[in-house]
Short mmCIF file of C-alpha atoms in Angstrom, two decimals:
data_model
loop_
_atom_site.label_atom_id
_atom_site.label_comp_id
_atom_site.label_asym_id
_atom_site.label_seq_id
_atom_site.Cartn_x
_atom_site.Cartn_y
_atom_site.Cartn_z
CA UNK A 1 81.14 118.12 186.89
CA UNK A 2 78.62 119.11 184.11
CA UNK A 3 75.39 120.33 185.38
CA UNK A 4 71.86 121.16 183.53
CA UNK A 5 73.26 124.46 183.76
CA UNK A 6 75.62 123.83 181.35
CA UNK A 7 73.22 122.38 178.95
CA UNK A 8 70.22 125.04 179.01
CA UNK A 9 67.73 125.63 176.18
CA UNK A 10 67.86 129.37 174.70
CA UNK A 11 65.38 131.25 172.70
CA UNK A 12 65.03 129.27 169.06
CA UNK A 13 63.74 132.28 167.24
CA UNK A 14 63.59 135.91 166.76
CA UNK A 15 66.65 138.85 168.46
CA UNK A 16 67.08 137.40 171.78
CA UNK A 17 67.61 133.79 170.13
CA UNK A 18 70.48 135.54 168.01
CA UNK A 19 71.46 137.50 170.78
CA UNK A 20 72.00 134.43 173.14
CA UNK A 21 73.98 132.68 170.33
CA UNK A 22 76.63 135.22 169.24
CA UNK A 23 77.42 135.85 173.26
CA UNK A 24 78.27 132.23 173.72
CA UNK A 25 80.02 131.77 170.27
CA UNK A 26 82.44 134.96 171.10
CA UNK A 27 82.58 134.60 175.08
CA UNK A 28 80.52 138.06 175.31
CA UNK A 29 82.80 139.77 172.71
CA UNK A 30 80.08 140.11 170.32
CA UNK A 31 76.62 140.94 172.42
CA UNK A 32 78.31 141.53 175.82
CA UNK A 33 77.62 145.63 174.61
CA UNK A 34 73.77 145.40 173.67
CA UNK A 35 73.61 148.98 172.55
CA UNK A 36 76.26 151.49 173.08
CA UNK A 37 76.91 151.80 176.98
CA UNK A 38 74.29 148.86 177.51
CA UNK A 39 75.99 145.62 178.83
CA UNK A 40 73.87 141.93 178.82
CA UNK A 41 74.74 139.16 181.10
CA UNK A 42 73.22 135.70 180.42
CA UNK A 43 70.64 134.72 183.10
CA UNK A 44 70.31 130.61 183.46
CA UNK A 45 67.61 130.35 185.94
CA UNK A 46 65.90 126.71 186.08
CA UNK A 47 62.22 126.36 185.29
CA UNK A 48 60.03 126.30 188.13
CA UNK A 49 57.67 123.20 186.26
CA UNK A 50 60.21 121.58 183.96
CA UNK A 51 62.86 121.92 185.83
CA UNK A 52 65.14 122.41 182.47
CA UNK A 53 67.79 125.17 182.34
CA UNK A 54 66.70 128.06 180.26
CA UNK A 55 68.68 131.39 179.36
CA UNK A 56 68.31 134.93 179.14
CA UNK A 57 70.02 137.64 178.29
CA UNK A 58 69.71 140.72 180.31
CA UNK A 59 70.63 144.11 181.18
CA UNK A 60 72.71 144.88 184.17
CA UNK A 61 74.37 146.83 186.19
CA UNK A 62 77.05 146.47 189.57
CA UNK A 63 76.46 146.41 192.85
CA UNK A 64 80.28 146.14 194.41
CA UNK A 65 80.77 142.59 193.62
CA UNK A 66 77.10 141.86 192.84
CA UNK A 67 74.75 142.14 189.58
CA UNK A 68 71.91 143.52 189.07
CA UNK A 69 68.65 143.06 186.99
CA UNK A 70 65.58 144.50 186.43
CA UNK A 71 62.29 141.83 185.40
CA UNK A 72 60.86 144.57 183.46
CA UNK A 73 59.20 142.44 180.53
CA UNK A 74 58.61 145.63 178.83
CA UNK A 75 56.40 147.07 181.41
CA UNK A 76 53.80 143.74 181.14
CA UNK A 77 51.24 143.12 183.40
CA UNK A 78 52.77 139.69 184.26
CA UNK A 79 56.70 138.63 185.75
CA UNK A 80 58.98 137.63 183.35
CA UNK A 81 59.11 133.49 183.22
CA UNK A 82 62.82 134.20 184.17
CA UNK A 83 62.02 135.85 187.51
CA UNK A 84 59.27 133.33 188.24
CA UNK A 85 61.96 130.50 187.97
CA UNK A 86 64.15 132.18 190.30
CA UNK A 87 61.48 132.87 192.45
CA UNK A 88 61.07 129.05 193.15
CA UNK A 89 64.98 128.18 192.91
CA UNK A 90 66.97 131.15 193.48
CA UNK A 91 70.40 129.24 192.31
CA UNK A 92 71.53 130.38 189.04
CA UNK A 93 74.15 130.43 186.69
CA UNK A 94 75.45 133.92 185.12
CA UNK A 95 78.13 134.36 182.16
CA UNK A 96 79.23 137.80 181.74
CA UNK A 97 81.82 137.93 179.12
CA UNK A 98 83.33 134.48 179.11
CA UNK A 99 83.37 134.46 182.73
CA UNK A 100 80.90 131.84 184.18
CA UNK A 101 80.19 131.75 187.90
CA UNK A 102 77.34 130.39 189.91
CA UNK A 103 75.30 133.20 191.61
CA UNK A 104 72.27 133.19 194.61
CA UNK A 105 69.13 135.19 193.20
CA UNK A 106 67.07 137.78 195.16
CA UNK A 107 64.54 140.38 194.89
CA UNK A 108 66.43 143.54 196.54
CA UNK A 109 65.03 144.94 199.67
CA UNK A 110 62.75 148.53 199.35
CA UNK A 111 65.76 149.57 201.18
CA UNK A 112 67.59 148.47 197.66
CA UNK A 113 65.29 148.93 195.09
CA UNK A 114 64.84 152.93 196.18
CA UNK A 115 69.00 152.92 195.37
CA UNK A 116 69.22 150.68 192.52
CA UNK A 117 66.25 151.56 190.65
CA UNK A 118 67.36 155.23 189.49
CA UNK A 119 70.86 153.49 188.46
CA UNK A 120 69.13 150.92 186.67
CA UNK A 121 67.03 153.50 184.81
CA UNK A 122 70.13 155.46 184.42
CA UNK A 123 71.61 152.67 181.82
CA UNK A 124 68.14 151.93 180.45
CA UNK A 125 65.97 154.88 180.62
CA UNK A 126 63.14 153.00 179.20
CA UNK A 127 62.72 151.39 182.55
CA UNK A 128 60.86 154.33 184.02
CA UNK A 129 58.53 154.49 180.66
CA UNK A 130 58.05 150.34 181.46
CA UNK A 131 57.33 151.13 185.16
CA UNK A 132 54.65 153.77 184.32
CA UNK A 133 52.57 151.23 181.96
CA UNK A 134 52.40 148.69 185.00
CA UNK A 135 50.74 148.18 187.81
CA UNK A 136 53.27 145.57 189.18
CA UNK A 137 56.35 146.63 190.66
CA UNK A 138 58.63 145.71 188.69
CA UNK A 139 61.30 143.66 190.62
CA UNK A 140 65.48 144.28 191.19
CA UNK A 141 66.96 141.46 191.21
CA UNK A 142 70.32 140.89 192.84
CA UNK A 143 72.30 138.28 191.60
CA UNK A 144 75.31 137.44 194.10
CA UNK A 145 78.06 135.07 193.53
CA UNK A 146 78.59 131.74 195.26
CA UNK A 147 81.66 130.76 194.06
#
């Protein structure tokens, strides 16, 4: 059965809009490796006024059987839209490669966040720059599986 999920609303303009595109035209083959060593997932979360589907592509890294994000937004002083939607309706949909699988969002425990925080920055260094022009934390997000 088709969901919203299936029929979300991407970026019309500029990288990520391009980004988005060539990962669903090639299942992941073309965008799935951002930069070398640097893997995207796609991030459906739905909005938390519209209620419309909207997707993101995103750095991440594993957690055993679980994903992981960081809502950076470049070190701004504000959340990312993405991680206020899943904030109000943690039930998302993720595509890594062509593999498409319903996931449960959270913000990782301290507990979590002291572990997967140095990983994270491990993949994208930049994170640590991003966290030292905020005065947010900036949130791990957790993305398990459902299905």
């Amino acid at each position: 059965m088709a969901t919203d999920f299936d029929r979300p609303t991407d970026p019309t303009e500029g990288w990520q809009a391009d980004h988005i595109r060539r990962y669903v035209d090639t299942d992941g083959l073309d965008g799935h490796e951002w930069r070398p060593g640097v893997f995207t997932l796609l991030l459906t979360t739905r909005g938390r006024r519209s209620g419309q589907a909207r997707r993101n592509a995103l750095i991440y890294g594993r957690d055993g059987d679980r994903y992981v994000v960081v809502a950076s937004k470049g070190g701004h002083p504000e959340h990312p839209d993405w991680y206020r939607n899943l904030s109000a309706d943690p039930n998302v949909r993720v595509q890594v490669l062509g593999d498409r699988f319903d996931a449960r969002a959270r913000t990782a425990t301290p507990e979590e966040r002291a572990r997967l925080w140095p990983q994270m920055a491990r993949i994208f260094p930049p994170y640590e720059e991003y966290r030292k022009s905020t005065e947010r934390e900036i949130p791990v997000v957790i993305l398990e599986p459902t299905g």
